[in-house]
Amino acid sequence: MNSTSTTARSVVSGDASGDVSVTRIESLLEGLAEAGRQAAAAHARHLALLAEALEVADAQADAGAPAAVRDIPLRSLAAQIGATLRVSDRTVQRQLSEAWAVSTRFAASLSALASGDITRAHVRVIVDAGSPIDDDEARGAYEAAALEIARRETPGRLRPAARLLAGRLHPMPLDERHRVAAAGRDVWVRDLDDGMAEIIAVLPTAIAHAIRDRLDQYARRQISHREVVDGEVDPVAGAEPVCRDLRGVGEVRADVFADLLLTGHATAQISDASIPEGEAIVARVQVTVPVLTVLGADTAPAELVGHAPIDTATARRLAAGAPGWDRVLTHPVTGTVLAVDRYRPSDQLKRALQVRDEHCRFPGCRMPTRRCDIDHTIAREHDGPTELGNLAHLCRRHHTLKHHSAWRVRQTPDGVLHWTTPTGRIHVDRPARTLTFTPVDDAEPPPPF
């Protein structure tokens, strides 16, 4: 009797504890969400006050004064604000300019920030990408589209989408803007503390990302190789192998970068750990090019997937040397990827997933697909089909989380994932290709290839 009673109490206690845990987590989530909304509203108020301060300084300025002293009222007010907030007056002047830009050119974003719909980081992304658009109407269209994305995505995912939107709506063609910007490419060095320095290169987007990708491939191959060549035996410890190279992947990347530039070899300062000469490393970039742009019948910008638009001349040059082509069919209204095919259909499904997903499909994650697993939304052992509507890329971290926690996910036919948290909240993750698709009235579907 006592044993039965104890067991019953134990079960009831366990159920109650579980309910309390869920309630507490929900309370924490609500509290954090409310704190975030309050912080956003406070920052919006801060920006509005700074913009008002700039108006006060402008009203005090004497238009007829010599240029050298014309901005004295602004500098004086900035110094007063800086002293009050314990901030450099130069920093305050920069903040005044930024606040004016937000309040006058991106008023809708400031309003969304005040209501807690978006965060300070979202506003920064929207303003940075949209500032070059001088036309008020075009900038307003850009801001409205960017805000729709900002309300449901992280700043990291918003950034490439905002750049694409700004590029599409900018009144100056991308090729012309690229020519102007490319004239400013350069390399310089900035000294840091502790005997270190930064080397900075401004290059066309496709080239910069190709360099980074090549360095990453060298570094990861080298780390994998050293596990074999460094398997020496410690004469004291006995069977435990010794690894003489304990550098992280970032350190190896930097060393490979230096060696390639100075010597032409990716030795990374450890000669017996270098990559075999026969194993050539070729940079990988994924470029999406409208077919009419390739044919020269249109100037719609191409895209370095997940990053930014690129000029059509670069896109055509890359296309000319591409070892293969994927034809991507998208929905004419939503932009959802419907199919990807080639004349040789090997790995067709993988290519379709790579084009659709671009990165890990867990909310907020941007791990590229080449470093992700392909996961069955409905597990294979539960008769989940191996088809586009039941597959998605997940990085190892979030793949493990899906299978070993109370998180659940459901996929709709258009590739949208509905993630359910352990407490029942739902977060929607949309395929990257649909984030910035701007439908055109009476648009006709693209011609067949």
XYZ file of C-alpha atoms in Angstrom:
449
model
C 0.000 0.000 0.000
C 2.742 2.365 0.939
C 4.698 1.427 -2.160
C 1.665 2.069 -4.394
C 0.957 5.402 -2.758
C 4.570 6.485 -3.132
C 4.538 5.613 -6.816
C 1.305 7.502 -7.380
C 2.673 10.578 -5.646
C 5.814 10.297 -7.729
C 3.907 10.280 -11.007
C 1.723 13.208 -10.001
C 4.784 15.118 -8.847
C 6.523 14.434 -12.156
C 3.525 15.693 -14.150
C 3.214 18.804 -12.039
C 6.929 19.475 -12.354
C 6.688 19.204 -16.121
C 3.770 21.651 -16.210
C 5.663 24.076 -14.003
C 8.720 23.815 -16.255
C 6.716 24.606 -19.386
C 4.935 27.480 -17.651
C 8.220 28.898 -16.422
C 9.836 28.702 -19.860
C 6.808 30.384 -21.431
C 7.010 33.107 -18.773
C 10.694 33.616 -19.524
C 10.050 33.821 -23.259
C 7.240 36.324 -22.776
C 9.408 38.367 -20.424
C 12.320 38.428 -22.847
C 10.043 39.332 -25.753
C 8.531 42.197 -23.756
C 11.984 43.387 -22.661
C 13.047 43.354 -26.309
C 10.013 45.423 -27.323
C 10.736 47.923 -24.566
C 14.397 48.159 -25.584
C 13.380 48.757 -29.218
C 10.917 51.462 -28.182
C 13.581 53.106 -26.000
C 16.040 53.128 -28.887
C 13.424 54.624 -31.199
C 12.843 57.367 -28.625
C 16.604 57.905 -28.425
C 16.819 58.323 -32.226
C 13.854 60.716 -32.256
C 15.475 62.889 -29.561
C 18.775 62.972 -31.439
C 16.975 63.991 -34.641
C 15.204 66.748 -32.705
C 18.565 67.902 -31.310
C 19.896 68.231 -34.854
C 16.895 70.387 -35.745
C 17.656 72.628 -32.754
C 21.283 72.983 -33.855
C 20.242 73.791 -37.435
C 17.855 76.477 -36.155
C 20.689 78.106 -34.213
C 23.128 78.052 -37.137
C 23.896 81.319 -38.918
C 23.775 80.730 -42.645
C 25.772 83.874 -43.244
C 28.624 82.952 -40.909
C 32.019 81.872 -42.333
C 32.209 78.198 -43.219
C 34.820 77.563 -40.523
C 32.396 78.498 -37.715
C 29.039 77.773 -39.311
C 28.695 74.426 -37.523
C 29.611 75.759 -34.073
C 26.021 75.372 -32.756
C 26.055 71.726 -33.867
C 29.431 71.059 -32.289
C 28.394 72.815 -29.095
C 25.183 70.825 -28.737
C 27.027 67.592 -29.539
C 29.518 68.388 -26.785
C 26.676 69.007 -24.327
C 25.003 65.730 -25.200
C 28.322 63.901 -25.022
C 29.074 65.285 -21.580
C 25.624 64.286 -20.357
C 25.831 60.761 -21.724
C 29.605 60.316 -21.182
C 30.184 59.834 -24.908
C 32.669 61.507 -27.261
C 31.194 64.580 -28.953
C 32.484 63.253 -32.296
C 30.494 60.079 -31.684
C 27.443 62.199 -30.863
C 27.771 64.148 -34.125
C 27.846 60.904 -36.075
C 24.805 59.649 -34.146
C 22.951 62.903 -34.872
C 23.481 62.417 -38.601
C 22.393 58.784 -38.434
C 19.301 59.680 -36.396
C 18.341 62.352 -38.923
C 18.710 59.858 -41.782
C 16.488 57.313 -40.030
C 13.806 59.794 -38.958
C 13.543 61.599 -42.305
C 14.420 58.983 -44.923
C 13.321 55.768 -43.165
C 10.419 56.929 -41.016
C 8.518 53.657 -41.433
C 11.450 51.722 -39.982
C 11.592 54.107 -37.022
C 7.874 53.558 -36.438
C 8.298 49.775 -36.591
C 11.166 50.031 -34.112
C 9.046 52.142 -31.742
C 6.297 49.510 -31.768
C 8.801 46.725 -31.112
C 8.152 44.951 -34.434
C 11.856 45.039 -35.344
C 15.138 45.566 -33.519
C 17.882 48.167 -33.656
C 19.991 45.767 -35.722
C 17.192 45.429 -38.303
C 17.029 49.209 -38.682
C 20.786 49.408 -39.207
C 20.622 46.802 -41.986
C 17.695 48.554 -43.715
C 19.374 51.961 -43.561
C 22.805 50.710 -44.669
C 21.398 48.953 -47.740
C 18.857 51.639 -48.661
C 20.902 54.817 -48.094
C 22.313 54.923 -51.660
C 18.760 55.167 -53.083
C 18.170 58.892 -53.612
C 14.750 58.654 -55.237
C 12.095 59.005 -52.499
C 9.541 56.781 -54.231
C 12.039 53.998 -54.938
C 13.408 54.202 -51.417
C 9.893 53.989 -49.970
C 9.161 50.859 -52.012
C 12.450 49.349 -50.873
C 11.772 50.125 -47.206
C 8.270 48.634 -47.296
C 9.564 45.382 -48.812
C 12.534 45.222 -46.425
C 10.294 45.752 -43.398
C 8.116 42.799 -44.398
C 11.222 40.594 -44.275
C 12.564 42.225 -41.088
C 9.370 41.414 -39.178
C 9.924 37.682 -39.636
C 13.682 37.188 -40.139
C 16.909 37.822 -38.213
C 19.169 40.758 -39.171
C 21.662 38.256 -40.600
C 19.093 36.885 -43.040
C 17.698 40.333 -43.754
C 21.071 41.726 -44.860
C 21.516 39.874 -48.209
C 17.805 40.208 -48.949
C 17.911 43.978 -48.295
C 20.924 44.364 -50.564
C 19.124 42.546 -53.355
C 15.999 44.662 -52.903
C 18.022 47.874 -52.882
C 19.863 46.776 -56.014
C 16.620 46.064 -57.854
C 15.008 49.369 -56.920
C 18.039 51.620 -57.261
C 17.438 54.048 -60.168
C 21.063 53.693 -61.357
C 21.807 50.355 -63.117
C 23.982 47.960 -61.125
C 26.599 47.743 -63.880
C 27.155 51.503 -63.723
C 27.319 51.480 -59.928
C 29.744 48.559 -60.065
C 32.059 50.402 -62.462
C 32.193 53.387 -60.118
C 32.705 51.238 -57.024
C 35.348 49.031 -58.680
C 37.501 52.098 -59.269
C 37.929 52.307 -55.506
C 39.328 48.799 -55.040
C 42.532 48.779 -53.032
C 44.545 46.988 -50.352
C 45.773 48.565 -47.139
C 47.107 47.624 -43.714
C 45.860 48.791 -40.326
C 48.087 48.235 -37.307
C 46.603 46.529 -34.254
C 47.851 45.934 -30.725
C 50.277 43.240 -29.588
C 52.348 43.140 -32.764
C 49.417 42.319 -35.085
C 47.919 44.071 -38.104
C 44.940 43.767 -40.432
C 45.327 43.539 -44.194
C 42.152 44.730 -45.895
C 41.256 44.333 -49.550
C 38.254 45.865 -51.290
C 37.397 43.648 -54.270
C 34.394 42.693 -56.421
C 32.015 40.518 -54.408
C 32.446 37.308 -56.409
C 36.247 37.497 -56.238
C 36.313 38.278 -52.502
C 34.070 35.342 -51.604
C 35.968 33.020 -53.960
C 39.235 33.923 -52.181
C 37.672 33.273 -48.777
C 36.249 29.959 -49.946
C 39.600 28.820 -51.372
C 41.406 29.694 -48.126
C 38.771 27.798 -46.158
C 39.142 24.692 -48.314
C 42.931 24.752 -47.935
C 42.691 25.206 -44.173
C 40.166 22.426 -43.609
C 42.024 20.013 -45.880
C 45.237 20.786 -44.044
C 43.677 20.191 -40.630
C 42.267 16.883 -41.852
C 45.665 15.878 -43.275
C 47.634 16.750 -40.151
C 45.616 14.254 -38.112
C 47.327 11.573 -40.167
C 50.873 12.877 -40.449
C 51.090 14.033 -36.827
C 50.085 10.726 -35.293
C 53.378 10.266 -33.469
C 53.565 8.334 -30.209
C 54.537 10.167 -27.036
C 57.603 8.281 -25.691
C 56.526 9.093 -22.113
C 52.776 8.560 -22.269
C 53.095 5.536 -24.532
C 50.130 4.888 -26.814
C 48.715 8.434 -26.839
C 49.398 10.110 -30.213
C 50.874 13.592 -30.296
C 49.572 16.410 -32.510
C 52.264 19.020 -33.114
C 49.866 21.454 -34.773
C 47.095 22.716 -32.502
C 45.986 25.721 -34.563
C 42.305 26.380 -35.152
C 40.830 26.696 -38.626
C 40.956 30.509 -38.479
C 44.664 30.475 -37.674
C 45.371 28.066 -40.516
C 43.315 30.215 -42.903
C 45.430 33.248 -42.011
C 48.684 31.305 -42.403
C 47.595 29.864 -45.747
C 46.673 33.383 -46.894
C 50.141 34.676 -45.996
C 51.951 31.718 -47.580
C 49.999 31.882 -50.846
C 50.784 35.574 -51.265
C 54.426 35.430 -50.179
C 55.548 32.071 -51.581
C 52.811 30.786 -53.880
C 52.469 27.628 -51.734
C 49.861 26.825 -49.095
C 52.414 25.387 -46.664
C 51.047 27.414 -43.729
C 54.544 27.294 -42.178
C 54.499 23.526 -41.601
C 56.119 21.898 -44.615
C 55.263 18.283 -43.854
C 51.581 19.172 -43.330
C 51.032 20.930 -46.634
C 48.382 19.828 -49.076
C 49.704 17.418 -51.734
C 50.477 19.306 -54.938
C 48.173 17.141 -57.001
C 45.116 18.011 -54.897
C 44.243 21.322 -56.482
C 41.824 23.615 -54.696
C 39.329 25.488 -56.855
C 37.199 28.254 -55.372
C 33.451 27.654 -55.354
C 30.825 30.349 -55.854
C 27.141 29.895 -56.607
C 25.710 32.528 -58.928
C 22.064 32.932 -59.928
C 21.669 34.619 -63.313
C 18.348 35.388 -65.054
C 18.410 33.594 -68.381
C 17.658 36.772 -70.362
C 20.653 38.466 -68.722
C 22.916 35.637 -69.883
C 21.547 35.987 -73.406
C 22.123 39.748 -73.340
C 18.425 40.554 -73.731
C 18.019 42.050 -70.263
C 20.074 43.755 -67.538
C 18.379 42.213 -64.491
C 21.157 41.786 -61.901
C 22.734 38.444 -61.149
C 23.297 37.368 -57.539
C 26.152 35.786 -55.650
C 23.863 33.473 -53.698
C 23.280 34.542 -50.123
C 25.437 37.666 -50.355
C 24.823 40.451 -52.855
C 24.104 41.351 -56.500
C 26.997 41.243 -58.958
C 27.436 43.045 -62.257
C 26.286 41.341 -65.455
C 29.769 41.305 -67.035
C 31.137 39.238 -64.136
C 28.069 36.991 -64.179
C 28.449 36.266 -67.900
C 32.170 35.603 -67.501
C 31.515 33.130 -64.683
C 28.710 31.548 -66.683
C 30.982 31.069 -69.692
C 33.446 29.027 -67.643
C 30.933 27.096 -65.537
C 31.335 23.297 -65.746
C 27.577 22.800 -65.646
C 24.247 24.604 -65.606
C 21.227 24.196 -63.387
C 17.918 25.352 -64.805
C 15.871 26.743 -61.905
C 12.126 27.057 -62.399
C 10.438 29.452 -59.959
C 6.823 30.351 -59.272
C 6.018 33.571 -61.223
C 4.287 35.184 -58.206
C 5.893 33.849 -55.016
C 9.388 33.081 -56.336
C 9.310 29.613 -54.740
C 11.714 27.158 -56.416
C 9.579 24.540 -58.148
C 12.213 22.405 -59.854
C 15.857 22.180 -60.818
C 17.047 19.964 -63.617
C 19.850 19.243 -66.068
C 20.154 17.127 -69.171
C 22.044 14.672 -66.974
C 19.772 14.298 -63.902
C 22.332 12.859 -61.457
C 22.047 14.431 -57.987
C 19.099 16.465 -59.279
C 17.336 16.452 -55.923
C 20.439 17.642 -54.075
C 20.862 20.502 -56.513
C 17.229 21.509 -56.111
C 17.634 21.574 -52.331
C 20.855 23.594 -52.514
C 19.233 26.174 -54.753
C 16.087 26.374 -52.621
C 17.671 26.423 -49.167
C 21.052 28.187 -49.571
C 21.696 27.686 -45.834
C 20.534 25.739 -42.768
C 16.751 25.977 -42.463
C 16.591 26.336 -38.679
C 15.222 29.817 -37.840
C 18.035 32.368 -37.962
C 20.860 30.007 -38.965
C 22.998 30.864 -42.014
C 25.365 27.876 -42.163
C 25.880 27.284 -45.937
C 24.359 24.144 -47.429
C 27.745 22.617 -48.285
C 28.371 22.283 -44.529
C 24.884 20.971 -43.707
C 23.158 17.589 -43.613
C 20.114 16.820 -45.749
C 17.381 15.911 -43.280
C 14.071 14.128 -43.828
C 11.407 16.327 -42.228
C 9.347 13.189 -41.667
C 11.973 10.623 -40.751
C 12.762 7.851 -43.242
C 11.984 5.209 -40.640
C 8.501 6.727 -40.368
C 7.957 6.318 -44.124
C 8.969 9.878 -44.918
C 9.525 10.137 -48.697
C 12.858 11.214 -50.193
C 11.472 14.111 -52.195
C 11.823 17.887 -52.337
C 8.817 18.518 -50.086
C 10.205 16.346 -47.290
C 13.879 17.343 -47.313
C 15.733 20.353 -45.949
C 19.304 21.317 -45.105
C 20.149 21.429 -41.409
C 23.571 22.112 -39.934
C 24.845 19.405 -37.600
C 23.969 21.471 -34.513
C 20.312 21.936 -35.480
C 20.013 18.471 -37.030
C 20.976 17.018 -33.653
C 18.586 19.382 -31.875
C 15.680 18.239 -34.069
C 16.226 14.567 -33.303
C 17.202 14.797 -29.638
C 14.879 17.429 -28.198
C 11.205 18.336 -28.097
C 11.497 20.652 -31.124
C 9.227 19.586 -33.990
C 9.041 20.682 -37.623
C 6.440 20.483 -40.385
C 7.115 21.285 -44.056
C 4.550 22.632 -46.508
C 4.675 21.852 -50.249
C 6.326 25.209 -51.043
C 9.298 24.427 -48.787
C 8.229 26.546 -45.797
C 9.206 24.988 -42.461
C 7.005 25.460 -39.407
C 9.145 24.868 -36.317
C 7.372 24.218 -33.017
C 9.274 24.880 -29.791
C 9.081 22.581 -26.764
C 6.521 24.978 -25.251
C 4.326 25.110 -28.355
C 5.435 28.334 -30.053
C 5.640 28.238 -33.841
C 8.433 29.882 -35.843
C 8.182 29.963 -39.640
C 11.274 29.628 -41.839
C 10.846 30.440 -45.516
C 13.188 29.399 -48.337
C 15.768 32.121 -48.973
C 14.812 32.463 -52.644
C 11.300 33.699 -51.728
C 12.397 36.462 -49.322
C 13.045 39.191 -51.857
C 10.877 38.132 -54.781
C 8.873 41.192 -55.814
C 5.882 40.263 -58.003
C 5.045 42.493 -60.960
C 1.440 43.177 -61.923
C 0.295 41.182 -64.932
C 3.647 39.402 -65.037
C 3.881 36.575 -67.524
C 5.697 33.378 -66.578
C 9.267 33.130 -67.892
C 9.704 31.509 -71.321
C 10.778 27.842 -71.381
C 14.461 27.068 -71.910
